[in-house]
Coordinates of C-alpha atoms in Angstrom, one line a residue:
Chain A
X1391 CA -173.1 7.1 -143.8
X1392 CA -172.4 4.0 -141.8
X1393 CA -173.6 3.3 -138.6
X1394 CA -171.2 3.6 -135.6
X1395 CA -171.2 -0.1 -134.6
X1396 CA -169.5 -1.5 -138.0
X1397 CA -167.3 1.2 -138.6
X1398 CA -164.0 0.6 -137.6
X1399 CA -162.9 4.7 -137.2
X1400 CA -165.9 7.2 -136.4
X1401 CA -165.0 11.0 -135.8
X1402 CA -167.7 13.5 -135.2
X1403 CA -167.6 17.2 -135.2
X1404 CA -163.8 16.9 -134.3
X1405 CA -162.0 20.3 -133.0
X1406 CA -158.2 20.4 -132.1
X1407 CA -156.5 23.6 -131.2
X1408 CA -152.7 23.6 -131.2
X1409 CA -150.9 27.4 -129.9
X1410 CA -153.8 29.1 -130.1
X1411 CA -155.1 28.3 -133.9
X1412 CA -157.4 25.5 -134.8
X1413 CA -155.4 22.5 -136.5
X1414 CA -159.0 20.4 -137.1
X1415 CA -162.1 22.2 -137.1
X1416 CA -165.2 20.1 -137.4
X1417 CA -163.9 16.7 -139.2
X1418 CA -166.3 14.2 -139.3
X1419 CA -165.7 10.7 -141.3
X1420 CA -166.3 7.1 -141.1
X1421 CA -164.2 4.6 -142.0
X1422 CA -165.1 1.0 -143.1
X1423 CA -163.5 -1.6 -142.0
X1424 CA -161.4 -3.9 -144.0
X1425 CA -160.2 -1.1 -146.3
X1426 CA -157.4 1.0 -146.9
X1427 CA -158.4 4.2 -146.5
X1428 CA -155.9 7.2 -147.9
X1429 CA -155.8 10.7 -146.2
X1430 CA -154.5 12.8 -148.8
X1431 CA -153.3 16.9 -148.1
X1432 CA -150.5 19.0 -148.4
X1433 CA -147.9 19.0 -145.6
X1434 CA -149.2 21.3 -142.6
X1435 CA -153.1 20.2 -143.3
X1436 CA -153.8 18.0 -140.0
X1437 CA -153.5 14.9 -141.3
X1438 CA -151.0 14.3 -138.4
X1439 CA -153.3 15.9 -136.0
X1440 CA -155.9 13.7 -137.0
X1441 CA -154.2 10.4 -136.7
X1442 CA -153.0 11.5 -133.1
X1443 CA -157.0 12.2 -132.3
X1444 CA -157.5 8.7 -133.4
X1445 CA -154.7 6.6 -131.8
X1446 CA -156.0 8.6 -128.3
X1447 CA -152.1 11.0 -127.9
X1448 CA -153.6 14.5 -128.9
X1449 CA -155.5 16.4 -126.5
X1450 CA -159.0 17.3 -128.5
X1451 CA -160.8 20.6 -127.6
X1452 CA -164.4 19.5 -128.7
X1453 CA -166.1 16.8 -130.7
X1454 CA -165.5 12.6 -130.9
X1455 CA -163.7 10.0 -132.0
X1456 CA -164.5 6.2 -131.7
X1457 CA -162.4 3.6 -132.7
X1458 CA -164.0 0.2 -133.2
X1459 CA -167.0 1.4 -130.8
X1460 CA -164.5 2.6 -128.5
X1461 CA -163.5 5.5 -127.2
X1462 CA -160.2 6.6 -128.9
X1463 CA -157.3 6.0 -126.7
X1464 CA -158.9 3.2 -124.8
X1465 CA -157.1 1.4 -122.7
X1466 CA -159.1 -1.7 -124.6
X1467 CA -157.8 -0.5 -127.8
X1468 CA -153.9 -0.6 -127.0
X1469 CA -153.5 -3.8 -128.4
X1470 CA -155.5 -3.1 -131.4
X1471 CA -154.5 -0.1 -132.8
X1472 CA -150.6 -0.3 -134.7
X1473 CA -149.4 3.4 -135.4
X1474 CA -146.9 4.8 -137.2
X1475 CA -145.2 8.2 -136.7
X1476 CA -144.3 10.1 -139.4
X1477 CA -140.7 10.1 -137.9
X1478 CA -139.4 6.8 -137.1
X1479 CA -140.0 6.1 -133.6
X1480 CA -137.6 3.2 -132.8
X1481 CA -134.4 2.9 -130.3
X1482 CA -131.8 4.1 -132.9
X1483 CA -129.0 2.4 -130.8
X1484 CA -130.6 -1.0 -130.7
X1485 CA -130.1 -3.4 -133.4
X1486 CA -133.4 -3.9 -135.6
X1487 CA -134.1 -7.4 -134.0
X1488 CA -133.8 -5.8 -130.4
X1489 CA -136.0 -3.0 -131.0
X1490 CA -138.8 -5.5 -132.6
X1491 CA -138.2 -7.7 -129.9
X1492 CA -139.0 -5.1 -126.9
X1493 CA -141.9 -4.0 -128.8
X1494 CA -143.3 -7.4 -129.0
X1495 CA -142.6 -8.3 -125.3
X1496 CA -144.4 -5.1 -124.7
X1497 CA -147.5 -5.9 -127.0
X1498 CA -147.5 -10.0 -125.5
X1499 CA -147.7 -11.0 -128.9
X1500 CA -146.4 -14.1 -129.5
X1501 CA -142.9 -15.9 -130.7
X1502 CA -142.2 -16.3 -134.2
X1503 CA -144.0 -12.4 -134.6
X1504 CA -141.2 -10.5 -135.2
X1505 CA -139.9 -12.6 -138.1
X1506 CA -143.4 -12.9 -139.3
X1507 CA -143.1 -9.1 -139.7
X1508 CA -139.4 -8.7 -140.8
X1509 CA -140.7 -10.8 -143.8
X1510 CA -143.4 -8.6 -144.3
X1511 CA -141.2 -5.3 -144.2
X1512 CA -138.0 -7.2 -146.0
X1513 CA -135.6 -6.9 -144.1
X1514 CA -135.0 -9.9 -142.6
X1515 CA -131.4 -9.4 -143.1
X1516 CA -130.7 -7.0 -141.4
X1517 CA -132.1 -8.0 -137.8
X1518 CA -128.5 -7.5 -136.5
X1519 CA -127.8 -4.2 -137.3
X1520 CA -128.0 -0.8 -135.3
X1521 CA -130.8 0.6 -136.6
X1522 CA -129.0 4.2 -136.5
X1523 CA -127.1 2.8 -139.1
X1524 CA -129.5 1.9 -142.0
X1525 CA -131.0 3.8 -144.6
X1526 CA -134.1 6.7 -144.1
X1527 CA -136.0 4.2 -145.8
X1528 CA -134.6 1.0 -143.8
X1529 CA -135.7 2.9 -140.4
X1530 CA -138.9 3.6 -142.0
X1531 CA -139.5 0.1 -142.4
X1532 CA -138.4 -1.1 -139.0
X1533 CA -140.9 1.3 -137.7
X1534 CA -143.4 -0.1 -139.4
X1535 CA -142.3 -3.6 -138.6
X1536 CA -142.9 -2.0 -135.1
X1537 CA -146.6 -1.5 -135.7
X1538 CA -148.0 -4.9 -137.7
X1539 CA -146.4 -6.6 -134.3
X1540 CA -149.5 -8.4 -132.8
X1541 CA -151.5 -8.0 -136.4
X1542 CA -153.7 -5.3 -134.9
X1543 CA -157.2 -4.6 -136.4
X1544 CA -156.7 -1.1 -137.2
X1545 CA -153.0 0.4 -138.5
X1546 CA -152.7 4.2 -138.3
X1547 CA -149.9 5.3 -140.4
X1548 CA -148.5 8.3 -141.1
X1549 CA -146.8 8.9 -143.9
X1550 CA -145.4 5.2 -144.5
X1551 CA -144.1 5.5 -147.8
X1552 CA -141.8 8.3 -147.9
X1553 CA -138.2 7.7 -148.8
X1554 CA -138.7 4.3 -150.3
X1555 CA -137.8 3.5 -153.9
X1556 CA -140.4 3.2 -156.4
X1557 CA -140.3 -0.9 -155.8
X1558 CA -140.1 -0.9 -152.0
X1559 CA -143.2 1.0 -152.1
X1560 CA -145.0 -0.8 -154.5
X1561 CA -144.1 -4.0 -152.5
X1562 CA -145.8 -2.1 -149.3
X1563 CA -148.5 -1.1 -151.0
X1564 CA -148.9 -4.8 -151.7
X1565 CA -148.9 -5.3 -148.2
X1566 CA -151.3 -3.0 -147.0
X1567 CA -154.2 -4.6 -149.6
X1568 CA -153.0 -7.9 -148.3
X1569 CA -153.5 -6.7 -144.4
X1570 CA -157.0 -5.2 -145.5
X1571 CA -157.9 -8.7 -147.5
X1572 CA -157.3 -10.2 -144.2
X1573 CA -160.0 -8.0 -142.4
X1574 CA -157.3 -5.1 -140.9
X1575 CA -158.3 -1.6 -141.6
X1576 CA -155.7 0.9 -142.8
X1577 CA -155.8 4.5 -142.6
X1578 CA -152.8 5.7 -144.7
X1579 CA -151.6 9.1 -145.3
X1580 CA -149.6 11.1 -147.6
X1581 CA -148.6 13.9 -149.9
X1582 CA -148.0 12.7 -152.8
X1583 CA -151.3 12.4 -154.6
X1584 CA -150.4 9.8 -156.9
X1585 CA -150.5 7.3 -154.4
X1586 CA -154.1 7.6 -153.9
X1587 CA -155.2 5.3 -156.4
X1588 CA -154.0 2.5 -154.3
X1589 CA -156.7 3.1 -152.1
X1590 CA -160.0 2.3 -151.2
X1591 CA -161.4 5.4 -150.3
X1592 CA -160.3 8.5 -150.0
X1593 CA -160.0 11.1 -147.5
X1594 CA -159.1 14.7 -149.0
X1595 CA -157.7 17.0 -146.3
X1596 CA -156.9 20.8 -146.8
X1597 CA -156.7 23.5 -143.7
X1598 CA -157.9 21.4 -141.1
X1599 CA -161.1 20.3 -142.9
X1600 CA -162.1 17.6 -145.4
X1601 CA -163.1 18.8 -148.5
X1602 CA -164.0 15.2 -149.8
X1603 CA -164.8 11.5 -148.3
X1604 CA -165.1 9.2 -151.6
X1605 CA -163.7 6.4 -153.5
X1606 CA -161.3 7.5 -156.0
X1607 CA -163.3 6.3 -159.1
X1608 CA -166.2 8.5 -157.8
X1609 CA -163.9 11.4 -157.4
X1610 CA -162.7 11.7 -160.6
X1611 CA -166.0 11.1 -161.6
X1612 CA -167.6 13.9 -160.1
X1613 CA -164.7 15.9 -160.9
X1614 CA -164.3 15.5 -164.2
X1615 CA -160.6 14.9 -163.7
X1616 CA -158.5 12.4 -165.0
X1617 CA -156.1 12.5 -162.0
X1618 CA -156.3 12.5 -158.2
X1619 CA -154.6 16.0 -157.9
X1620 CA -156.4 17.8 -160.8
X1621 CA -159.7 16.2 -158.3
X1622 CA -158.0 17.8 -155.3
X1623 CA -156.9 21.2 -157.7
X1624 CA -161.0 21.1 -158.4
X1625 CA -162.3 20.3 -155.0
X1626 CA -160.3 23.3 -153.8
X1627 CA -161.5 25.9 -156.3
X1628 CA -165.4 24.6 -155.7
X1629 CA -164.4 25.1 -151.5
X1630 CA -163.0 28.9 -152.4
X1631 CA -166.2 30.0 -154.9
X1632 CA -168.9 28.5 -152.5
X1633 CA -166.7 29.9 -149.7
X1634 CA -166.8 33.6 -151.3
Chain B
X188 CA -148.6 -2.7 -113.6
X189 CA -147.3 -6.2 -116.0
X190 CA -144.2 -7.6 -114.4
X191 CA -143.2 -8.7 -118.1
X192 CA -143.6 -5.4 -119.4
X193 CA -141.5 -3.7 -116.5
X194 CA -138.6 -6.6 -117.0
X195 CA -138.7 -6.1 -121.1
X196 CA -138.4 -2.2 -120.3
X197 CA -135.7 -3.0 -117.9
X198 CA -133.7 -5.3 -120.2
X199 CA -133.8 -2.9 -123.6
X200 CA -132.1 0.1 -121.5
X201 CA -129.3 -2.0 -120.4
X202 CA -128.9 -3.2 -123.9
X203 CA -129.2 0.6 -125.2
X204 CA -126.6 1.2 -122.4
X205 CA -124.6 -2.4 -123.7
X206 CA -124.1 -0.9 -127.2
X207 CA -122.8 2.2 -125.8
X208 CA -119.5 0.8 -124.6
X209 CA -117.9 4.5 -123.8
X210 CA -120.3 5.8 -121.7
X211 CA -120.1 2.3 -119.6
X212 CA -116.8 3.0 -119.2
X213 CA -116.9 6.3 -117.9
X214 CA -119.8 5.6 -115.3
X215 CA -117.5 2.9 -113.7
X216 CA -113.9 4.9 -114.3
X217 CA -114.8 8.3 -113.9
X218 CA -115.7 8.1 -110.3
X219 CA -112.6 5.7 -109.6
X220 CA -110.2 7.9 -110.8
X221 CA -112.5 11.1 -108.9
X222 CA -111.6 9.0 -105.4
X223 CA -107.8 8.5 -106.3
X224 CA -107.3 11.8 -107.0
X225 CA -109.0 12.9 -103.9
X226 CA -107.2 10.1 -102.0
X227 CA -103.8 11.6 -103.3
X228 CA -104.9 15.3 -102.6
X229 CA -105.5 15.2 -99.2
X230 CA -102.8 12.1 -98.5
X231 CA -101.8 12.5 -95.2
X232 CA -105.0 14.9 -93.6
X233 CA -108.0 13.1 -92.0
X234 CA -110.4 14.7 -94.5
X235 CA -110.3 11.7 -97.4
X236 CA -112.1 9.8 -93.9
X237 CA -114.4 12.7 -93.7
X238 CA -115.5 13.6 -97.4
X239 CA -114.6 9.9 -98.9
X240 CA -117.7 8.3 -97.9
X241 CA -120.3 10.7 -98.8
X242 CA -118.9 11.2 -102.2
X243 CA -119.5 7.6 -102.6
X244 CA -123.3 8.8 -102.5
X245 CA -123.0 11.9 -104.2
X246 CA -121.5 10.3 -107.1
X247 CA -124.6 8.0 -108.2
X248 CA -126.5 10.8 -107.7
X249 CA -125.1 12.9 -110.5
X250 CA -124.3 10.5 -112.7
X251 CA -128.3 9.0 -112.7
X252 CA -129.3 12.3 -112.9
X253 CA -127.7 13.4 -116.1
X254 CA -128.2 9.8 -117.6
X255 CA -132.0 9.4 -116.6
X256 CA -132.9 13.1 -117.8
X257 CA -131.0 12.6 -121.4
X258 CA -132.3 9.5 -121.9
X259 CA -136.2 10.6 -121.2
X260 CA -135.8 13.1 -123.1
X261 CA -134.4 11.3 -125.9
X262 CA -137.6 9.1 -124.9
X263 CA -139.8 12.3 -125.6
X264 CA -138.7 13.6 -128.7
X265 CA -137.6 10.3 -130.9
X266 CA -141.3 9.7 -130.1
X267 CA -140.6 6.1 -128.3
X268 CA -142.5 7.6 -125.6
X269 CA -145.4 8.2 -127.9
X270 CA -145.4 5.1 -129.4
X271 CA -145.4 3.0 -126.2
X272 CA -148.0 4.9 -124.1
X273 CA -150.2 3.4 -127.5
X274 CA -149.4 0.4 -126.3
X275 CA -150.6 -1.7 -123.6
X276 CA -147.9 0.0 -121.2
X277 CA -148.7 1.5 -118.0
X278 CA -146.6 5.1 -116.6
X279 CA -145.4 2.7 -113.8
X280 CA -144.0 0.1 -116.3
X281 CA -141.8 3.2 -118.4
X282 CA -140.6 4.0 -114.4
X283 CA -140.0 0.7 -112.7
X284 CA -138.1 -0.3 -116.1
X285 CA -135.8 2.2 -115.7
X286 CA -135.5 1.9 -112.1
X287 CA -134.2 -1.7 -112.5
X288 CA -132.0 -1.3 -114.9
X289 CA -130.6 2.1 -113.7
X290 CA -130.7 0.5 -109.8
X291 CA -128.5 -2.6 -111.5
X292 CA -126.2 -0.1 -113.2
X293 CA -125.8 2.4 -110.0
X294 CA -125.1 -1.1 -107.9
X295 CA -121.8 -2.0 -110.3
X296 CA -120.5 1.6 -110.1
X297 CA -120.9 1.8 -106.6
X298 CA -119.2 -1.4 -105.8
X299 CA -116.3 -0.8 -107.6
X300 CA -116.0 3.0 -106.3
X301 CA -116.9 1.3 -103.0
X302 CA -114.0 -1.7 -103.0
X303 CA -111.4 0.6 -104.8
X304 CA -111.9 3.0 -102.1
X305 CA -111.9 1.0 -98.6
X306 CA -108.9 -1.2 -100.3
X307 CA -106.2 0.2 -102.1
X308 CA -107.3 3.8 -101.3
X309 CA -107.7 3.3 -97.3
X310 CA -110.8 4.6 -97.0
X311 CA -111.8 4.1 -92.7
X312 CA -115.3 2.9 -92.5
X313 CA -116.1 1.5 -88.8
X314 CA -119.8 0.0 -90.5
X315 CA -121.3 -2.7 -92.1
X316 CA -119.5 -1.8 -96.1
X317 CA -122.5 -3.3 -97.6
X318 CA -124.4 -0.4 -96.2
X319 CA -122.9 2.3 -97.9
X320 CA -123.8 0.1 -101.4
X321 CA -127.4 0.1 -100.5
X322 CA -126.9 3.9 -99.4
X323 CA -125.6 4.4 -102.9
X324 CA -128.3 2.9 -104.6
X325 CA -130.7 4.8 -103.1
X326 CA -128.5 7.8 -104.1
X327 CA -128.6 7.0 -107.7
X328 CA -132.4 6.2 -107.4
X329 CA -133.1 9.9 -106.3
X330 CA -130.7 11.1 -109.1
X331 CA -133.1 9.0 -111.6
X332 CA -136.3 10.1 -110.2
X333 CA -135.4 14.2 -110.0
X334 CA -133.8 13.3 -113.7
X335 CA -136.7 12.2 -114.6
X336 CA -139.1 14.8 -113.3
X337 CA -136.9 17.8 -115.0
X338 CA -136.8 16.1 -118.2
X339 CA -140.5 16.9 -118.2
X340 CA -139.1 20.5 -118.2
X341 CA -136.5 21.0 -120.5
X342 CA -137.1 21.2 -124.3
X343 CA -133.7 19.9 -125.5
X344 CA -131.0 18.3 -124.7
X345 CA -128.6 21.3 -123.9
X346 CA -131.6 22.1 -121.2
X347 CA -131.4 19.3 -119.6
X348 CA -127.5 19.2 -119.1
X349 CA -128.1 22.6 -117.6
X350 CA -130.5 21.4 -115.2
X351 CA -127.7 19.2 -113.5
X352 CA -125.6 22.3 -111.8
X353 CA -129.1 23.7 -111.1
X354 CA -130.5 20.8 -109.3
X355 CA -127.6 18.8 -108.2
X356 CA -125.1 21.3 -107.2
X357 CA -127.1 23.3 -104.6
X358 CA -127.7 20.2 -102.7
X359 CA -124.2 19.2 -103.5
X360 CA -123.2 22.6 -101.9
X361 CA -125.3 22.4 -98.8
X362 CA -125.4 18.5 -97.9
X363 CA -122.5 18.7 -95.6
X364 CA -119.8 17.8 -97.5
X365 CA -118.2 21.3 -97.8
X366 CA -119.2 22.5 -94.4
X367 CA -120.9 20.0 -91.6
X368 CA -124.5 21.4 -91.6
X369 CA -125.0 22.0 -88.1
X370 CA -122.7 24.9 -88.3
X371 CA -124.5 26.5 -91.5
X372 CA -126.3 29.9 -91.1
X373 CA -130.1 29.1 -90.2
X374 CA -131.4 30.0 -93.2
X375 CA -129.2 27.8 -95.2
X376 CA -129.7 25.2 -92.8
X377 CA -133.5 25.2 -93.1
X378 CA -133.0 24.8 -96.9
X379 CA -130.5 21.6 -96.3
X380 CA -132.8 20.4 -93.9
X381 CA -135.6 20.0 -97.0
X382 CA -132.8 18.4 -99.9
X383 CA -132.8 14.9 -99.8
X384 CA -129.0 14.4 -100.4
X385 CA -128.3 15.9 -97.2
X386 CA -130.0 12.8 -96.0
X387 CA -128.1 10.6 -97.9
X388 CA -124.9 12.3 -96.9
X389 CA -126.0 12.1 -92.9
X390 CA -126.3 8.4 -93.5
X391 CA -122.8 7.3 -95.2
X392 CA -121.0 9.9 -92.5
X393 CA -123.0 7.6 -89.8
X394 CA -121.9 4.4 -91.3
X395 CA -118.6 5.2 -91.6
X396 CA -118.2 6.7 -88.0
X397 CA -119.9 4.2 -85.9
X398 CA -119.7 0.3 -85.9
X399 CA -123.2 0.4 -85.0
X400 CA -126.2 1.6 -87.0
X401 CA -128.6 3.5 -84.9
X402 CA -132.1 4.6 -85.7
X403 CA -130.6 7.7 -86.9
X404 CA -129.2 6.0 -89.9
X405 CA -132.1 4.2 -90.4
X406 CA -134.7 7.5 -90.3
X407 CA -131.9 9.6 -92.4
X408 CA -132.3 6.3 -95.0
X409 CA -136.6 6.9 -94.9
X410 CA -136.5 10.0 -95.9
X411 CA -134.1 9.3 -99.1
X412 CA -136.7 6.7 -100.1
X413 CA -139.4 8.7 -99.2
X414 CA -138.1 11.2 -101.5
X415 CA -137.4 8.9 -104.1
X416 CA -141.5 7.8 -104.2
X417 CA -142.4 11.7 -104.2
X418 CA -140.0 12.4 -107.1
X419 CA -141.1 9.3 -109.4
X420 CA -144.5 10.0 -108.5
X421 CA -143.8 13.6 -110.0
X422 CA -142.4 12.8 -112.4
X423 CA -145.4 9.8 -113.7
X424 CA -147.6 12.8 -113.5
X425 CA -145.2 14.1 -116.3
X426 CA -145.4 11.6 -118.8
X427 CA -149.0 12.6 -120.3
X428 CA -150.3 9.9 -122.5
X429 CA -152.9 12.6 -124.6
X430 CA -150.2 16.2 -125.8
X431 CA -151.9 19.1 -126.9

């Protein structure tokens, strides 16, 4: 296990109790910077939860969670840490450019940003535009756009990828490894199983516990599987028979 | 507390409110064509004198109200709100931002409502005119702040609409513009005594009965802005940075 110093997310022991049942019951992780680190569960697991714990918005009933050697939410860490919410959270009746804009008055970062990242999201094109009026996919994007404002050192985003077309989000995977080649840390998570082999490492989430912390090469591995979800199928079974 | 984060905050509402052509409309006409009509109703009686002025308070007052607790609710669940207090934003940024550009926005309406009505409408006012703006403003400032704080308390956006005749028309009722307030029943009259608007409404029937603004006028306008500090204070305590 890393030490807490280098690693760029650290969450011990971390308990979150939402109406009464617990969402996260002792998670612990590291995870290194520079990479792009995929938190993989079905819908319902905590992988929300868990990226609210570590951007600092979720009130956490026991345990901690240090980003960069900080504690999570610091007011240090505001203009380090990009996040993305699952749903878009942008001023639907601005234009695209406007909404960037704000944001980046906001964050201080400097001119030339926000076509720095309208390049990066492609959709440079569309600055003028109400952003109520694009596609699920084209919101997605300016949303994201939102977050790589300021190039933060950590990117916390949930569920990036979903509505895009099979090219879009190969072109943002793209991105992400380019953002981690340059020394950001990503912590990226979805659904869909079969993205996981663009990452890193691997975080596999199921009823508010991990069930596996591990690059994908050693998962399979240790598996026996030839895919990511017959690994998670595996995992699961292992958790239920030790469990029993 | 960054000046360049409260004038960004400032200047994307009144573009939010500068793509939304309609509702500018009706902020500036509705209340115009409110005074006309009352003008023409009571053509002829003393009472467009009596009521005329304080309705020119009561007016910003609703109208901030409904806007300011729509709008921060939107802010809540679109998840702007979340996004932000990531940022390097402080509670008093979010509020002074909306201030301005809501304080700007009350100041157009009430100069229209304000020439239309001492001009073509005849409205008598023996005080400084430009008294009864700044009267106004403070009007719509409390409007904002209570909007604000009961935003905090309603879950959607029907709630909040229902919070207007639960909140605004009470003090509506008891401010003196029905009945003068020194000839309510005690018990009533204790409760106007502790509603802001009645305040408000002491201070515009001041200004336009005597050519001279006495202390009176002066305390009456201390407590409004008293009450508008309490209220935004209130309602910053609302806007939680960490959510269960």
């Amino acid at each position: 296990m890393m030490n807490n110093g280098t690693a760029a997310i650290s969450v011990r022991e971390l308990r979150v109790v939402r109406g009464g049942r617990a969402v996260l019951d002792g998670v612990t992780f590291d995870v290194p910077r520079g990479t792009v680190t995929g938190l993989l569960g079905p819908s319902g697991c905590g992988k929300s939860t868990l990226m609210r714990s570590i951007v600092g918005v979720q009130v956490v009933a026991s345990g901690a969670v240090e980003v960069m050697g900080r504690l999570a939410g610091a007011p240090r860490l505001r203009r380090s840490v990009g996040y993305v919410t699952q749903a878009p959270s942008v001023y639907r009746d601005l234009t695209v450019g406007e909404n960037l804009r704000y944001f980046a008055r906001v964050l201080g970062a400097r001119d030339g940003d926000v076509e720095r990242v309208l390049d990066e999201v492609d959709l440079r094109s569309n600055v003028d535009i109400v952003t109520g009026r694009l596609s699920g996919g084209q919101e997605a994007r300016v949303s994201l756009a939102a977050a790589l404002l300021g190039s933060p050192d950590l990117l916390v985003l949930d569920e990036p990828t979903v509505g895009l077309d099979p090219v879009l989000r190969r072109d943002i995977w793209a991105l992400f490894a380019r953002l981690a080649e340059s020394g950001t840390t990503l912590l990226v998570s979805s659904h869909v199983m079969d993205e996981a082999t663009r990452c890193e490492r691997l975080l596999l989430m199921r009823a508010g516990r991990i069930l596996a912390d591990d690059t994908p090469g050693a998962l399979l591995e240790r598996t026996g599987s030839t895919d990511i979800e017959s690994a998670f199928l595996d995992l699961v079974e292992q958790a239920e028979r030790s469990a029993a | 507390m960054n000046p360049r984060i409260t004038l960004a905050t400032a200047g994307r509402v009144l573009a939010q409110l500068r793509h939304d052509h309609r509702t500018m409309a009706l902020l500036v006409a509705v209340p115009c064509v409110l005074m006309s009509l009352l003008a023409w109703i009571f053509d002829g009686t003393p009472m467009f004198d009596r009521i005329g002025a304080p309705l020119l308070g009561v007016f910003p007052f609703v109208v901030m109200f409904l806007v300011t607790s729509v709008a921060t609710l939107r802010e809540r669940t679109s998840g702007t709100l979340e996004r932000l207090l990531t940022m390097p934003m402080s509670r008093l940024d979010l509020l002074l931002g909306y201030a301005l550009a809501f304080g700007l926005l009350a100041t157009v309406q009430a100069a229209v409502v304000t020439t239309l009505s001492v001009t073509a409408l005849g409205l008598d006012v023996a005080g400084p005119v430009w008294l009864l703006l700044v009267v106004a403003v403070l009007d719509a400032l409390l409007g904002m702040a209570l909007g604000l704080l009961v935003s905090a308390f309603a879950a959607t956006e029907f709630q909040a609409v229902q919070f207007m005749p639960a909140f605004v028309l009470p003090q509506s009722l008891l401010c003196g513009l029905l009945v003068p307030r020194d000839t309510l029943d005690t018990a009533l009259r204790l409760v106007s005594d502790v509603l802001p608007l009645s305040y408000a409404v002491d201070a515009m029937r001041d200004i336009t009965a005597s050519d001279t603004v006495g202390p009176g006028t002066w305390g009456d306008l201390s407590v409004v802005g008293t009450a508008i500090v309490v209220a935004l204070a209130l309602g910053a305590a609302t806007l939680r940075r960490r959510t269960p």
